Amino acid sequence: MLSSNLKCLFGMAAIVNMHLNNGKPRDIIPATRKIGEVSMSHDALGPQKAFEAYLADGKFMIQKSRSTGTYLFWPRVLAPGSGEDDLEWVPASGMGRVYSITVNRKREGNHNVALIDLDEGPRMMSTVSGVETTAIGARVRARIEAGDMPRVVFDPVGEDA
């Protein structure tokens, strides 16, 4: 049984969906994936869990609005600014440039935190592996670092990449 808060949330989502579609509900056919023996929609997982499921499958995926062509990151339900709910998952090129980088110094060892401008447009927070720091504007390539919680990290690449 759904709690009253969840019922309210789902009700609001239906109202927003109808408002964005001129009062007409719109059917969106979600992509599905097999989880065990159960076929489950990535949309049913929610955007964050869907992103994590793609990473677990070894795929770096980002969202794209079908109507505007805008790429999005961090995973979300609606496109910022337009409120469009026509988001689809697409493979990221994995290429980008360092927008900003800082080094966190700790007794256990230093690590960097970087903002990366993906070639598709979105900016994401990650780390540049193998170096303590790198130049602003340096080209980087994404890879998925396996583990209990897979994550996207970036490796420096030459300017011609």
Short mmCIF file of C-alpha atoms in Angstrom, two decimals:
data_model
loop_
_atom_site.label_atom_id
_atom_site.label_comp_id
_atom_site.label_asym_id
_atom_site.label_seq_id
_atom_site.Cartn_x
_atom_site.Cartn_y
_atom_site.Cartn_z
CA MET A 1 0.00 0.00 0.00
CA LEU A 2 1.34 3.43 -0.91
CA SER A 3 1.81 6.01 1.79
CA SER A 4 -0.18 9.21 1.47
CA ASN A 5 3.02 11.11 0.60
CA LEU A 6 3.73 8.77 -2.32
CA LYS A 7 0.12 8.98 -3.50
CA CYS A 8 0.40 12.76 -3.44
CA LEU A 9 3.70 12.63 -5.35
CA PHE A 10 2.29 10.32 -8.04
CA GLY A 11 -0.82 12.49 -8.27
CA MET A 12 1.32 15.61 -8.76
CA ALA A 13 3.36 13.84 -11.44
CA ALA A 14 0.15 13.02 -13.32
CA ILE A 15 -1.00 16.64 -13.08
CA VAL A 16 2.37 17.93 -14.32
CA ASN A 17 2.35 15.38 -17.16
CA MET A 18 -1.13 16.45 -18.28
CA HIS A 19 -0.23 20.15 -17.96
CA LEU A 20 2.88 19.72 -20.10
CA ASN A 21 0.87 17.83 -22.73
CA ASN A 22 -2.06 20.25 -23.08
CA GLY A 23 -4.33 18.24 -20.81
CA LYS A 24 -3.74 14.93 -22.60
CA PRO A 25 -1.88 12.08 -20.94
CA ARG A 26 1.04 10.86 -23.04
CA ASP A 27 2.29 7.32 -23.20
CA ILE A 28 6.04 6.90 -23.21
CA ILE A 29 7.41 3.50 -24.12
CA PRO A 30 10.33 2.91 -21.76
CA ALA A 31 13.47 0.93 -22.54
CA THR A 32 13.57 -2.33 -20.60
CA ARG A 33 16.31 -4.55 -19.27
CA LYS A 34 16.33 -7.99 -17.71
CA ILE A 35 17.07 -8.07 -14.01
CA GLY A 36 17.21 -11.72 -13.06
CA GLU A 37 14.09 -13.24 -14.58
CA VAL A 38 12.06 -10.04 -14.34
CA SER A 39 11.91 -7.54 -17.19
CA MET A 40 12.06 -4.11 -15.59
CA SER A 41 11.87 -0.70 -17.18
CA HIS A 42 14.78 1.65 -16.51
CA ASP A 43 12.12 4.35 -16.09
CA ALA A 44 10.48 2.23 -13.39
CA LEU A 45 13.78 2.22 -11.52
CA GLY A 46 13.90 6.01 -11.43
CA PRO A 47 16.63 8.04 -13.10
CA GLN A 48 19.35 7.58 -10.47
CA LYS A 49 18.87 3.82 -10.18
CA ALA A 50 18.69 3.52 -13.98
CA PHE A 51 22.03 5.37 -14.28
CA GLU A 52 23.56 3.04 -11.68
CA ALA A 53 22.15 -0.02 -13.49
CA TYR A 54 23.73 1.13 -16.77
CA LEU A 55 27.08 1.62 -15.00
CA ALA A 56 26.80 -1.88 -13.51
CA ASP A 57 26.30 -3.13 -17.10
CA GLY A 58 29.48 -1.27 -18.14
CA LYS A 59 27.66 1.51 -20.02
CA PHE A 60 28.12 5.27 -19.50
CA MET A 61 24.71 6.65 -20.45
CA ILE A 62 23.30 10.16 -20.18
CA GLN A 63 19.84 11.53 -20.85
CA LYS A 64 18.73 13.50 -23.88
CA SER A 65 15.48 15.38 -24.49
CA ARG A 66 13.82 14.08 -27.66
CA SER A 67 12.10 17.41 -28.35
CA THR A 68 14.96 19.84 -27.66
CA GLY A 69 17.99 17.62 -28.35
CA THR A 70 19.55 18.82 -25.09
CA TYR A 71 21.79 16.37 -23.22
CA LEU A 72 21.38 16.21 -19.44
CA PHE A 73 23.43 15.10 -16.49
CA TRP A 74 22.64 14.51 -13.44
CA PRO A 75 19.87 11.95 -14.07
CA ARG A 76 16.44 13.49 -13.63
CA VAL A 77 12.75 13.04 -14.39
CA LEU A 78 12.13 16.36 -16.20
CA ALA A 79 14.41 18.53 -18.32
CA PRO A 80 15.40 21.71 -16.48
CA GLY A 81 14.06 24.89 -18.01
CA SER A 82 11.58 23.27 -20.40
CA GLY A 83 10.01 20.75 -18.02
CA GLU A 84 9.90 18.20 -20.86
CA ASP A 85 9.44 14.60 -19.77
CA ASP A 86 10.58 13.07 -23.06
CA LEU A 87 14.01 12.07 -21.78
CA GLU A 88 15.75 9.05 -23.26
CA TRP A 89 19.00 7.32 -22.32
CA VAL A 90 21.79 7.58 -24.90
CA PRO A 91 25.44 6.48 -24.82
CA ALA A 92 27.86 9.25 -23.84
CA SER A 93 30.89 9.74 -26.08
CA GLY A 94 32.99 9.67 -22.93
CA MET A 95 35.12 12.59 -24.07
CA GLY A 96 35.37 15.92 -22.30
CA ARG A 97 37.53 18.76 -20.97
CA VAL A 98 38.53 19.65 -17.43
CA TYR A 99 36.55 22.73 -16.40
CA SER A 100 37.92 22.89 -12.85
CA ILE A 101 40.02 20.71 -10.57
CA THR A 102 41.09 20.81 -6.92
CA VAL A 103 43.17 18.50 -4.75
CA ASN A 104 41.83 17.25 -1.43
CA ARG A 105 44.79 16.61 0.84
CA LYS A 106 44.32 13.96 3.50
CA ARG A 107 46.56 11.84 5.67
CA GLU A 108 45.27 8.72 3.87
CA GLY A 109 46.35 10.17 0.53
CA ASN A 110 45.51 13.02 -1.79
CA HIS A 111 42.81 12.83 -4.43
CA ASN A 112 41.41 15.29 -6.92
CA VAL A 113 37.85 16.38 -7.54
CA ALA A 114 37.20 17.68 -11.04
CA LEU A 115 34.35 19.25 -12.97
CA ILE A 116 34.32 17.84 -16.49
CA ASP A 117 32.52 19.43 -19.44
CA LEU A 118 31.34 16.49 -21.52
CA ASP A 119 31.53 16.94 -25.30
CA GLU A 120 27.73 16.56 -25.36
CA GLY A 121 27.37 19.65 -23.16
CA PRO A 122 26.60 18.64 -19.56
CA ARG A 123 29.10 19.19 -16.77
CA MET A 124 29.74 16.44 -14.23
CA MET A 125 31.78 16.03 -11.07
CA SER A 126 34.28 13.19 -11.04
CA THR A 127 37.99 12.57 -10.63
CA VAL A 128 40.89 12.47 -13.08
CA SER A 129 42.76 9.25 -12.38
CA GLY A 130 46.49 8.69 -12.45
CA VAL A 131 47.39 12.31 -11.71
CA GLU A 132 47.17 14.57 -8.69
CA THR A 133 46.15 17.52 -10.85
CA THR A 134 45.97 18.48 -14.52
CA ALA A 135 45.55 21.63 -16.59
CA ILE A 136 42.21 23.37 -16.99
CA GLY A 137 40.98 22.55 -20.49
CA ALA A 138 42.87 19.24 -20.65
CA ARG A 139 41.15 16.53 -22.71
CA VAL A 140 39.93 13.50 -20.78
CA ARG A 141 38.20 10.21 -21.58
CA ALA A 142 35.65 8.51 -19.32
CA ARG A 143 35.86 4.97 -18.09
CA ILE A 144 33.79 3.05 -15.61
CA GLU A 145 35.62 2.11 -12.44
CA ALA A 146 34.19 -1.18 -11.22
CA GLY A 147 33.43 -1.91 -7.60
CA ASP A 148 30.51 -2.23 -5.23
CA MET A 149 29.23 1.05 -6.66
CA PRO A 150 30.63 1.55 -10.17
CA ARG A 151 31.46 5.15 -11.01
CA VAL A 152 32.63 7.24 -13.94
CA VAL A 153 36.24 8.45 -13.70
CA PHE A 154 38.33 10.19 -16.34
CA ASP A 155 41.79 9.54 -17.76
CA PRO A 156 43.94 12.27 -19.36
CA VAL A 157 44.37 11.92 -23.13
CA GLY A 158 46.41 13.73 -25.76
CA GLU A 159 45.03 16.84 -27.48
CA ASP A 160 44.41 14.89 -30.70
CA ALA A 161 41.89 12.53 -29.05
#
